[in-house]
C-alpha cells in the first residue's frame, strides 16, 4: 500500500456503529456510565471497526522504528549515539523493556531500522528499511530533505499494512533514537505554534543546564520555520526518520481500520504531523499513556485525547502503549460479552 | 487459617529485597526511573514476596463478596435490593462486567455469598458462606453485631488462604451489594474522622436530592460512634458483611505474602479497617484504580496509595482491580526479564 493510497483510504469513524455501542452500553448489566473511559473507548472501537460490538483485538503488534539524530552533536543528551544501535540489538535479543512488556500482553515486536547511523545489515531479527544513516543536525540546518520524509512515510504505511496482512488487529507505536525527544519537541512546537520552553523536557533525564541548552536549540530551529504549516516541511526541517515513519504508520493503520495505540512524546509528535496530513486521523488512535515529557501533554490536549494511563513513564520504545493493550481489549470485551438487563433478568433502576 | 493466625503472620515488607530491586532498576537497559510508577510497583512486589526479582504473578483470582444492606430501606439508592441476588446469578452465569474483564486478564472469579438477603443455597457456581441475611438499617441502629463482623472477617481470611492454596498468586478484591456505597462512606468517614459530606458520593448515579439525603444518613450514623476508634465496632455499627469480609481477605492475602489489588470505594473502606486492625497491612496492597467516589480518594490519600488507573470508573465488582492486573505482572516482568547494561553491551550514560 502506498502512502497516497493510505491517505485516500482513511474514513471518518462510523457514526451508526458508535450510536449502537452507546445504546448497548445503556442496556448492559451495570449502572449507565459506570465504566467511565472504558465505555467511551468501546464506542471509539465500534467507530473504528464499523461494527457493534467491535471485534476484541487478539493479535497486537508494536512497530519500533529506530533512527539516529544529527542533533546529538549539539550536546542535547548525555547518551552516546551508538546506544541507538546497541538498543536495537537489545530489542532483537529480547532484553529491552519493550520486549518484557510486549510479552506480557502477547504483542509481537517488529523492529524497523528506518535510519540508524550504524550499519545493521548483518543484524537478524529486524526489518532493514533504512532511508538514510540518521538525520543532519537540526540545530545547523534541515534535518532531512522532503524526499527523505516521503520515503520514511512510505516505510511507515508499508509496515502497518504488512502487520495487518499478517492478521494483527491492534497496532502500537514504538520508537528508539538517541536525541529524539529534541526532534519531537521541535515538531510539536512548530505544529502547535507554542514556545519551545513549554514543550521541551528532560527526555532521558538531563540536568538543568542541558535542558536550558536543549530549549535554545529547539527554539532556534523552530524559528527557522515559523511561517510554514506544511507538515512534511516541518518533519524535514526539525523532525526525524522514526517520527516520519510513525506518522505513516498511524495513517496506514487508520486506512486499514485497525485501532492504533500511540505511546509517548515521539509518537505524539508523529500523530500531530499525521493529523495535519490527514485531518481527523487522530480519531483512529488511542493515547496509551501520558508521558512526563511536557510536549506529550501539549499534544494530547490539542488533539483532545485522554490517555489511558498516567504512570510517570518516559521510556518510549512503545512501553506505554503495551501497558494499555488489555484496557483496549477489555473495552471491546465489555460490549461483546456482557449480558443485558433483559438477558440476565436483572431489574433495572426505575427511571 | 483463622483470623488471629493471619493477623500474627503479617510481616513488614522485606527491605533487603526492596533494596535489591532498586539497585537492579538502575542496572537495567533504560534510563533510571524512566518506567515511573511501574518501577516503584516492582520494588513493592519484591518487598511483598521477599525476593528480587519477584515472581511474575500468573494466576490472579478475584473474590467477589456479596451482601445486602438494611439501609436501602432508608432510601439511599434507586435500585431494588433484589438486584444484589440477581447480579450474583449474573456473576455465576458469566455475564457481568467482572466476568468479561476477568477473562481478559485470565483471572478466576470466586463469588462468595457472605450476606445476601435472598436465599441462594440452590445457586451453583458460588461459595455459600452467608453470615446472616443482610445487615440491619444503619440509619436506625447498629448494622451488625461484633460477632457478625468477626464471622465475616473469618470468611475473608479463609477465602484468601483457600485461593492461595489453589496456587493463585495475585488476589483481587471484588464486591456486590445494593446500598454498599452508603455503608462504605460511613466506614470511611468514621475511620478517617472526616465529614460525611466529603466522602459520600453518588454511587451508582443518584440525583442531588437523594445525595443530600444519603449524606444526612451517613452523617447521623457516624455521629453515633464519634468517640470510638475500634475498627470492629465501626464495621458493626455502620459497615457491611462484604466490607468486613474484604478486610479479612486483605489481611489473609498479606499473611500469605500474596499481593492484593484493591478495587474501589468498598475495598478501600475495608482496607482502612484492615489497616486499623493490622497496622501496616496496606503496604501489601496495590490500588488498582481511583474510583470517582469521593471516599475512595480520601482513603487513598490517607493510606498513601497511588492508584494505577484513573478511568472515571465506579462500577465495583472488582472491575478496576482486574484492569490493573497486567500492569502488576509487567512490573515484575521488568525486573525478571530485562537485560542489564552489562549483559546487553549497551553503553551507559556517563555520570
XYZ file of C-alpha atoms in Angstrom:
702
model
C 0.000 0.000 0.000
C 1.411 3.402 -0.937
C 1.198 6.489 1.234
C -1.150 8.147 -1.259
C -3.477 5.124 -1.265
C -3.488 5.044 2.526
C -4.322 8.737 2.757
C -7.311 8.317 0.479
C -8.500 5.185 2.312
C -8.898 6.874 5.718
C -12.594 7.298 6.572
C -14.343 9.070 9.427
C -15.458 6.902 12.343
C -18.705 5.028 11.712
C -21.430 7.002 13.493
C -24.035 4.238 13.260
C -21.758 1.740 14.960
C -20.881 4.302 17.623
C -24.536 5.018 18.335
C -25.245 1.296 18.536
C -22.421 0.967 21.076
C -23.749 3.866 23.147
C -27.199 2.284 23.162
C -25.803 -1.132 24.069
C -23.873 0.353 26.995
C -27.188 1.519 28.460
C -28.637 -1.985 28.320
C -25.717 -3.921 29.795
C -25.903 -5.047 33.435
C -24.165 -2.074 35.062
C -25.168 1.438 36.034
C -25.068 3.699 32.963
C -21.632 5.228 32.516
C -20.105 3.319 35.431
C -17.158 2.070 33.388
C -16.196 5.656 32.558
C -13.489 5.971 29.934
C -13.656 2.234 29.192
C -17.161 2.803 27.815
C -16.019 5.715 25.645
C -13.175 3.560 24.360
C -15.645 0.837 23.402
C -17.659 3.385 21.440
C -14.490 4.512 19.646
C -13.572 0.907 18.781
C -17.037 0.452 17.306
C -16.488 3.590 15.248
C -13.092 2.421 14.008
C -14.226 -1.091 13.091
C -17.665 -0.078 11.866
C -19.249 -2.841 13.960
C -21.085 -3.145 17.274
C -19.928 -4.979 19.222
C -16.461 -4.273 17.850
C -14.158 -7.282 17.483
C -11.964 -7.947 20.520
C -8.365 -7.378 19.340
C -6.399 -10.562 19.878
C -3.157 -10.055 17.981
C -1.445 -6.784 18.886
C 1.873 -5.794 17.348
C 4.215 -2.969 18.256
C 6.368 -1.463 15.498
C 9.544 0.036 16.948
C 11.018 2.481 14.433
C 14.675 3.227 15.145
C 16.714 6.120 13.785
C 19.506 8.483 14.737
C 19.618 12.235 15.114
C 22.383 14.549 13.996
C 21.405 16.976 16.756
C 23.257 14.819 19.295
C 26.395 16.594 18.015
C 24.962 19.782 19.533
C 25.002 18.329 23.041
C 21.317 17.732 23.848
C 21.775 14.391 25.617
C 24.433 12.706 27.728
C 23.877 9.352 25.973
C 26.282 8.430 23.169
C 24.747 7.933 19.716
C 25.866 4.297 19.497
C 23.259 3.450 22.135
C 20.590 3.556 19.405
C 22.191 0.635 17.552
C 23.017 -1.167 20.790
C 19.396 -0.918 21.909
C 18.210 -2.190 18.514
C 20.389 -5.254 19.127
C 18.895 -5.494 22.621
C 15.372 -5.436 21.088
C 16.377 -8.172 18.639
C 17.727 -10.254 21.525
C 14.547 -9.703 23.572
C 16.183 -7.968 26.544
C 14.665 -4.490 26.496
C 11.674 -3.103 28.387
C 9.534 -3.257 25.259
C 10.240 -6.979 24.934
C 9.208 -7.702 28.522
C 6.052 -5.586 28.331
C 5.084 -6.905 24.883
C 5.424 -10.490 26.102
C 3.070 -9.695 28.973
C 0.301 -8.627 26.602
C 1.065 -11.083 23.807
C 2.203 -8.392 21.370
C 4.631 -9.112 18.561
C 7.596 -6.737 18.407
C 8.593 -5.583 14.920
C 11.847 -3.594 14.992
C 12.398 -1.413 11.940
C 15.701 0.301 11.159
C 14.440 3.344 9.299
C 17.558 5.421 9.845
C 20.069 4.188 12.398
C 23.515 5.729 11.832
C 25.349 2.432 12.250
C 25.366 -0.310 9.624
C 22.965 -3.002 10.861
C 22.640 -5.168 7.741
C 24.086 -8.202 9.486
C 21.691 -7.980 12.448
C 18.996 -10.645 12.249
C 15.513 -10.238 13.683
C 14.853 -6.699 12.488
C 13.474 -5.124 9.317
C 16.048 -3.289 7.246
C 14.262 -0.259 5.850
C 16.954 2.373 6.299
C 16.134 5.578 4.415
C 19.480 7.137 5.328
C 22.020 6.985 8.143
C 20.493 9.358 10.664
C 19.497 12.977 10.215
C 21.661 16.056 9.873
C 21.918 18.330 12.895
C 18.647 20.272 13.067
C 20.474 22.950 15.031
C 22.504 23.810 11.925
C 20.031 23.310 9.094
C 17.366 20.960 7.797
C 17.481 17.527 9.432
C 16.181 15.810 6.296
C 15.116 16.512 2.728
C 11.434 16.362 1.869
C 12.225 13.273 -0.215
C 13.653 11.610 2.891
C 10.444 12.409 4.749
C 8.320 10.944 1.966
C 10.451 7.801 1.925
C 10.035 7.370 5.692
C 6.263 7.952 5.441
C 6.122 5.140 2.852
C 8.033 2.813 5.184
C 5.562 3.522 7.967
C 2.492 2.859 5.814
C 4.089 -0.303 4.498
C 4.859 -1.696 7.946
C 1.279 -1.018 9.091
C -0.288 -2.766 6.110
C 2.194 -5.628 6.399
C 1.252 -6.175 10.055
C -2.463 -6.100 9.253
C -1.939 -8.552 6.381
C -0.304 -10.858 8.942
C -3.589 -10.715 10.920
C -2.512 -8.213 13.537
C -5.594 -6.312 14.633
C -4.194 -3.746 17.054
C -1.173 -1.611 16.167
C 1.131 0.043 18.682
C 3.708 2.731 18.030
C 7.257 2.286 19.285
C 10.461 4.231 18.801
C 14.167 4.303 19.558
C 16.618 7.062 18.772
C 19.087 8.894 20.969
C 18.207 12.582 20.623
C 14.640 12.043 19.521
C 12.958 13.992 22.317
C 14.722 17.077 20.929
C 13.352 16.497 17.425
C 9.904 15.672 18.827
C 9.820 18.837 20.922
C 10.695 20.844 17.805
C 7.970 19.170 15.730
C 5.402 19.720 18.485
C 6.461 23.331 18.996
C 6.222 24.004 15.255
C 2.905 22.241 14.675
C 1.192 23.587 17.790
C 2.675 27.065 17.485
C 3.770 27.064 21.118
C 7.082 28.112 22.640
C 9.921 25.632 22.756
C 10.271 26.212 26.504
C 6.758 24.861 27.057
C 7.193 21.594 25.154
C 10.868 20.726 25.655
C 11.570 18.360 28.541
C 14.308 16.351 30.188
C 13.983 13.289 27.945
C 16.034 10.521 29.478
C 16.779 12.759 32.446
C 19.102 15.697 31.714
C 20.197 18.354 34.184
C 19.080 21.986 34.320
C 21.991 23.326 32.268
C 21.497 20.837 29.445
C 17.735 21.442 29.499
C 18.329 25.156 29.064
C 20.657 24.447 26.132
C 18.169 21.967 24.586
C 15.388 24.549 24.792
C 17.513 27.133 22.985
C 18.324 24.662 20.221
C 14.666 23.754 19.752
C 13.651 27.400 19.849
C 16.190 28.483 17.215
C 15.343 25.589 14.908
C 11.615 26.211 15.107
C 12.134 29.908 14.452
C 13.539 28.955 11.012
C 10.155 27.526 10.003
C 7.884 29.930 11.827
C 5.877 30.676 8.716
C 5.243 27.140 7.452
C 2.217 24.973 8.051
C 3.371 22.145 5.762
C 3.831 19.073 7.976
C 6.279 17.492 5.526
C 8.473 20.580 5.664
C 8.277 20.583 9.467
C 9.350 16.927 9.565
C 12.194 17.677 7.129
C 13.499 20.741 8.950
C 13.305 19.590 12.563
C 11.947 16.028 12.596
C 13.411 12.577 12.332
C 13.140 9.426 10.288
C 11.350 7.427 13.003
C 8.950 10.332 13.569
C 8.061 10.470 9.876
C 7.767 6.677 9.701
C 5.440 6.721 12.721
C 3.258 9.336 11.021
C 2.983 6.981 8.056
C 2.349 4.024 10.340
C -0.543 5.813 12.048
C -2.099 6.765 8.707
C -1.543 3.232 7.437
C -3.262 1.749 10.473
C -6.230 4.099 10.133
C -6.509 3.207 6.441
C -6.778 -0.463 7.458
C -9.354 0.407 10.159
C -7.041 -1.036 12.801
C -7.001 0.818 16.127
C -3.581 2.396 16.761
C -2.329 2.879 20.314
C 0.138 5.760 20.423
C 2.878 5.728 23.034
C 4.677 8.836 24.295
C 6.069 12.128 23.066
C 7.756 10.772 19.920
C 4.521 9.129 18.791
C 2.521 12.233 19.616
C 4.823 14.407 17.515
C 4.209 11.918 14.697
C 0.468 11.955 15.350
C 0.342 15.752 15.136
C 2.071 15.511 11.754
C -0.223 12.674 10.649
C -3.316 14.613 11.673
C -2.056 17.641 9.759
C -1.518 15.436 6.685
C -4.881 13.637 7.062
C -7.218 15.744 9.191
C -9.208 13.543 11.548
C -6.830 10.588 11.543
C -6.290 11.099 15.285
C -9.825 9.786 15.854
C -8.496 6.342 14.932
C -5.862 6.466 17.655
C -5.858 5.747 21.358
C -3.412 7.503 23.675
C -1.784 4.718 25.655
C -0.388 6.883 28.419
C 0.636 10.383 29.443
C 4.410 10.658 29.204
C 6.099 13.015 31.659
C 7.524 14.976 28.708
C 5.708 18.324 28.574
C 5.314 18.100 24.793
C 3.209 14.978 25.258
C 0.601 16.740 27.364
C 0.542 19.711 24.996
C -0.121 17.390 22.045
C -2.737 15.321 23.915
C -4.602 18.476 24.885
C -4.610 19.835 21.351
C -5.719 16.515 19.880
C -8.402 16.045 22.540
C -7.045 12.624 23.504
C -7.489 11.300 27.051
C -4.622 8.894 27.818
C -5.488 5.565 29.420
C -2.532 5.551 31.811
C -0.575 8.163 33.727
C 2.228 6.314 35.462
C 5.051 8.839 35.250
C 6.708 6.965 32.383
C 9.177 8.453 29.899
C 10.946 5.438 28.402
C 9.444 5.291 24.927
C 10.028 2.156 22.807
C 6.241 1.617 22.873
C 6.198 0.636 26.552
C 3.247 2.839 27.486
C 1.267 1.584 24.500
C 1.856 -2.034 25.537
C 0.574 -1.463 29.051
C -2.646 -0.072 27.575
C -3.404 -3.112 25.398
C -5.520 -5.050 27.925
C -7.628 -1.951 28.600
C -8.411 -1.679 24.897
C -9.220 -5.379 24.702
C -11.395 -5.083 27.811
C -13.347 -2.184 26.315
C -14.290 -4.348 23.337
C -14.994 -7.368 25.528
C -17.480 -5.433 27.655
C -19.577 -4.727 24.564
C -19.112 -8.226 23.156
C -19.609 -10.378 26.236
C -21.703 -8.663 28.907
C -25.320 -9.659 29.416
C -28.113 -7.090 29.116
C -30.573 -6.431 31.943
C -33.169 -8.292 29.913
C -30.976 -11.325 29.124
C -29.850 -11.718 32.713
C -33.242 -10.946 34.272
C -31.729 -8.218 36.402
C -34.095 -5.446 37.498
C -33.190 -2.035 36.109
C -33.338 1.041 38.308
C -36.688 2.790 37.947
C -36.227 5.963 35.875
C -6.268 -20.276 58.630
C -8.002 -18.312 61.370
C -8.215 -14.540 61.521
C -5.970 -14.492 64.610
C -3.330 -16.619 62.856
C -3.443 -14.373 59.798
C -3.034 -11.242 61.885
C 0.062 -12.628 63.554
C 1.514 -13.843 60.217
C 1.595 -10.413 58.567
C 5.182 -9.143 58.283
C 6.613 -5.818 57.171
C 7.855 -5.660 53.564
C 11.307 -7.168 53.058
C 13.727 -4.218 52.956
C 16.613 -6.261 51.560
C 14.569 -7.448 48.588
C 13.323 -3.894 48.000
C 16.856 -2.513 48.015
C 17.954 -5.243 45.622
C 15.097 -4.272 43.286
C 16.019 -0.579 43.465
C 19.611 -1.450 42.621
C 18.558 -3.731 39.781
C 16.366 -0.999 38.292
C 19.485 1.169 37.953
C 21.329 -1.527 36.000
C 18.573 -2.477 33.536
C 18.751 -1.126 29.978
C 16.639 2.016 30.416
C 17.205 5.481 31.826
C 16.964 5.387 35.624
C 13.400 5.934 36.775
C 12.001 6.044 33.248
C 9.282 3.483 33.994
C 7.960 5.696 36.789
C 5.328 4.052 38.958
C 5.943 0.684 37.293
C 9.413 0.676 38.855
C 8.039 1.532 42.304
C 5.498 -1.247 41.913
C 8.282 -3.705 41.111
C 10.079 -2.668 44.294
C 6.879 -3.226 46.272
C 6.393 -6.685 44.747
C 9.942 -7.550 45.769
C 9.119 -6.391 49.283
C 5.928 -8.437 49.446
C 7.471 -11.634 48.077
C 10.828 -11.206 49.792
C 12.625 -11.932 46.510
C 14.348 -9.959 43.760
C 13.332 -10.358 41.055
C 9.865 -11.012 42.445
C 7.914 -13.858 40.840
C 5.693 -12.774 37.940
C 2.102 -13.441 39.084
C 0.496 -15.835 36.650
C -2.723 -16.940 38.341
C -4.813 -13.998 39.543
C -8.152 -14.518 41.253
C -10.834 -12.014 42.165
C -13.019 -12.722 45.180
C -16.395 -11.019 44.827
C -18.032 -10.785 48.254
C -21.775 -10.163 48.012
C -24.060 -8.938 50.770
C -27.118 -6.822 51.352
C -27.659 -3.635 53.332
C -30.625 -2.803 55.529
C -30.031 0.879 54.840
C -31.726 0.532 51.445
C -34.984 0.815 53.431
C -33.964 4.391 54.206
C -33.984 5.375 50.527
C -30.294 5.794 49.674
C -30.461 4.192 46.222
C -32.987 3.848 43.411
C -32.001 0.204 42.790
C -34.188 -2.503 44.372
C -32.460 -4.810 46.857
C -33.165 -7.929 44.789
C -30.588 -6.697 42.273
C -27.847 -7.988 44.608
C -29.056 -11.579 44.249
C -29.798 -11.118 40.554
C -26.279 -9.860 39.958
C -24.823 -12.782 41.912
C -26.672 -15.054 39.496
C -25.295 -12.959 36.623
C -21.744 -13.458 38.019
C -22.345 -17.202 38.244
C -23.566 -17.230 34.644
C -20.547 -15.219 33.467
C -22.473 -12.228 32.107
C -21.362 -9.347 34.301
C -18.608 -6.795 33.750
C -16.340 -8.568 36.228
C -16.620 -11.784 34.199
C -15.653 -10.058 30.937
C -12.746 -8.164 32.497
C -11.505 -11.178 34.475
C -11.494 -13.297 31.325
C -9.359 -10.672 29.606
C -6.628 -10.958 32.239
C -7.015 -14.670 32.950
C -8.351 -14.161 36.467
C -10.570 -16.711 38.174
C -13.771 -15.263 39.630
C -14.761 -16.567 43.067
C -18.200 -15.325 44.095
C -18.874 -15.519 47.828
C -22.315 -15.003 49.371
C -21.331 -13.604 52.733
C -24.679 -11.979 53.457
C -27.143 -11.676 50.576
C -30.700 -11.177 51.841
C -32.192 -13.729 49.443
C -31.818 -17.466 49.865
C -29.179 -18.594 47.339
C -28.489 -22.161 48.506
C -29.668 -23.630 45.218
C -27.411 -21.394 43.092
C -24.431 -23.313 41.732
C -21.079 -21.730 40.967
C -20.761 -19.608 44.095
C -19.444 -20.137 47.606
C -22.111 -20.238 50.282
C -20.609 -18.515 53.313
C -23.586 -16.472 54.441
C -23.066 -14.991 57.908
C -26.588 -13.587 58.004
C -29.217 -12.266 55.596
C -28.054 -8.692 55.077
C -27.443 -6.019 57.674
C -29.896 -4.049 59.738
C -30.535 -0.440 58.704
C -27.506 1.555 59.868
C -29.700 4.656 59.867
C -31.673 3.207 62.776
C -29.061 1.394 64.814
C -26.108 -0.968 64.523
C -25.904 -2.691 61.138
C -24.303 -5.807 62.639
C -23.182 -7.283 65.928
C -19.474 -7.513 66.664
C -19.841 -11.300 66.407
C -21.202 -10.895 62.872
C -18.166 -8.786 61.987
C -15.796 -11.386 63.401
C -17.573 -14.116 61.436
C -17.255 -12.132 58.205
C -13.565 -11.408 58.888
C -13.018 -15.176 59.250
C -14.749 -15.803 55.923
C -12.470 -13.293 54.216
C -9.280 -14.773 55.647
C -10.467 -18.236 54.722
C -11.216 -17.329 51.099
C -7.776 -15.708 50.725
C -5.913 -18.706 52.096
C -8.076 -21.070 50.044
C -7.221 -19.181 46.837
C -3.507 -19.195 47.656
C -3.655 -22.923 48.431
C -5.115 -23.361 44.937
C -1.956 -21.696 43.560
C -3.399 -18.255 42.973
C -0.574 -15.760 43.376
C -2.348 -12.423 42.944
C -5.547 -11.611 44.843
C -8.112 -9.039 43.764
C -10.934 -7.605 45.818
C -14.462 -7.592 44.426
C -17.842 -6.698 45.870
C -21.559 -6.593 45.173
C -24.262 -5.162 47.393
C -27.002 -2.655 46.675
C -26.519 0.125 49.207
C -22.862 -0.564 49.888
C -21.518 2.838 48.910
C -23.558 4.232 51.827
C -22.005 1.810 54.302
C -18.541 2.388 52.818
C -18.878 6.154 53.067
C -19.862 5.751 56.732
C -16.886 3.466 57.471
C -14.501 5.855 55.713
C -15.974 8.895 57.460
C -15.674 7.187 60.846
C -12.161 5.798 60.361
C -10.714 8.956 58.769
C -12.573 11.345 61.076
C -13.796 13.421 58.156
C -17.251 14.802 57.457
C -19.803 12.614 55.743
C -20.350 15.303 53.118
C -16.726 14.961 51.982
C -16.736 11.184 51.482
C -20.311 10.401 50.433
C -20.871 10.196 46.679
C -23.419 9.325 44.053
C -22.662 5.595 43.991
C -24.473 4.119 41.020
C -25.572 7.594 39.994
C -28.172 9.203 42.254
C -29.646 12.667 41.891
C -28.936 15.735 44.025
C -31.901 15.219 46.352
C -31.034 11.601 47.092
C -27.360 12.514 47.569
C -28.327 15.116 50.154
C -30.455 12.523 51.970
C -27.662 9.923 51.775
C -25.178 12.368 53.290
C -27.511 13.075 56.211
C -27.935 9.375 56.863
C -24.196 8.775 56.823
C -23.575 11.821 58.998
C -26.113 10.788 61.655
C -24.877 7.199 61.754
C -21.246 8.234 62.121
C -22.137 10.691 64.861
C -23.289 7.698 66.956
C -19.738 6.334 67.025
C -17.819 9.580 67.114
C -15.797 8.501 70.121
C -14.724 5.033 69.009
C -11.501 4.017 67.334
C -12.264 0.276 67.369
C -12.474 -0.844 63.717
C -14.627 -3.853 64.623
C -17.146 -1.573 66.314
C -17.112 0.758 63.292
C -17.767 -2.183 60.955
C -20.576 -3.379 63.234
C -22.300 -0.021 63.615
C -22.105 1.285 60.049
C -20.368 -1.355 57.913
C -21.426 -4.383 55.966
C -20.744 -8.076 55.684
C -18.840 -7.800 52.387
C -16.795 -4.906 53.779
C -15.789 -6.940 56.832
C -15.081 -9.994 54.680
C -12.894 -7.881 52.390
C -10.946 -6.610 55.404
C -10.310 -10.233 56.368
C -9.438 -11.103 52.759
C -6.814 -8.337 52.590
C -5.258 -9.442 55.879
C -5.375 -13.061 54.733
C -3.625 -12.192 51.480
C -0.919 -10.224 53.280
C -0.407 -13.127 55.686
C 0.221 -15.375 52.655
C 2.600 -12.778 51.122
C 0.349 -12.554 48.081
C -0.028 -9.083 46.555
C -3.616 -7.830 46.888
C -5.053 -5.433 44.305
C -7.816 -3.376 45.882
C -10.643 -2.113 43.698
C -12.804 0.891 44.514
C -14.502 2.590 47.430
C -15.914 -0.573 49.041
C -12.478 -2.204 49.062
C -10.863 0.971 50.367
C -13.308 1.150 53.267
C -12.316 -2.450 54.015
C -8.628 -1.612 53.661
C -8.917 1.254 56.145
C -10.477 -1.166 58.619
C -7.845 -3.822 57.858
C -5.026 -1.330 58.335
C -6.533 -0.251 61.637
C -6.708 -3.905 62.723
C -3.188 -4.719 61.462
C -1.175 -1.511 61.138
C 0.946 -1.591 58.002
C -1.096 -4.183 56.122
C -1.826 -1.578 53.433
C 1.809 -1.874 52.312
C 0.901 -5.300 50.915
C -1.830 -3.844 48.729
C -1.897 -2.162 45.346
C -4.606 0.363 44.482
C -5.994 -0.816 41.151
C -7.718 2.424 40.237
C -9.162 5.678 41.506
C -12.932 5.344 41.731
C -14.955 8.505 41.150
C -16.481 8.097 44.631
C -15.027 10.847 46.841
C -14.475 8.422 49.711
C -12.067 6.469 47.531
C -9.745 9.423 47.016
C -9.924 10.325 50.701
C -8.901 6.786 51.655
C -6.150 6.579 49.026
C -4.673 9.850 50.229
C -4.685 8.779 53.871
C -3.163 5.403 53.047
C -0.558 6.951 50.748
C -1.550 4.683 47.858
C -1.104 5.844 44.257
C -3.710 4.099 42.082
C -2.545 2.544 38.822
C -5.572 3.660 36.817
C -7.864 6.676 36.803
C -10.526 5.964 34.196
C -13.602 7.513 35.801
C -14.916 4.115 36.876
C -17.437 3.496 39.663
C -18.814 0.035 38.966
C -17.189 -2.024 41.677
C -17.326 -5.857 41.437
C -13.504 -5.817 41.204
C -13.504 -4.353 37.674
C -10.845 -1.723 38.375
C -8.637 -4.303 40.067
C -8.859 -6.597 37.023
C -7.787 -3.877 34.625
C -4.680 -3.320 36.759
C -3.507 -6.950 36.676
C -1.297 -6.705 33.565
C 0.447 -3.628 34.988
C 1.331 -5.578 38.130
C 2.536 -8.517 36.070
C 4.549 -6.161 33.864
C 6.222 -4.569 36.880
C 7.508 -7.977 37.976
C 8.465 -8.948 34.430
C 10.643 -5.861 34.010
C 12.763 -6.958 36.978
C 12.739 -10.611 35.937
C 13.346 -10.377 32.210
C 15.128 -7.180 31.218
C 18.821 -7.261 30.349
C 21.316 -5.125 32.247
C 23.598 -2.616 30.502
C 26.441 -5.028 31.090
C 24.631 -8.134 29.784
C 23.411 -6.391 26.638
C 26.651 -4.473 25.992
C 24.759 -1.186 25.912
C 26.781 1.909 26.820
C 25.557 3.653 29.957
C 25.280 7.422 30.079
C 28.440 8.938 31.543
C 27.764 10.097 35.113
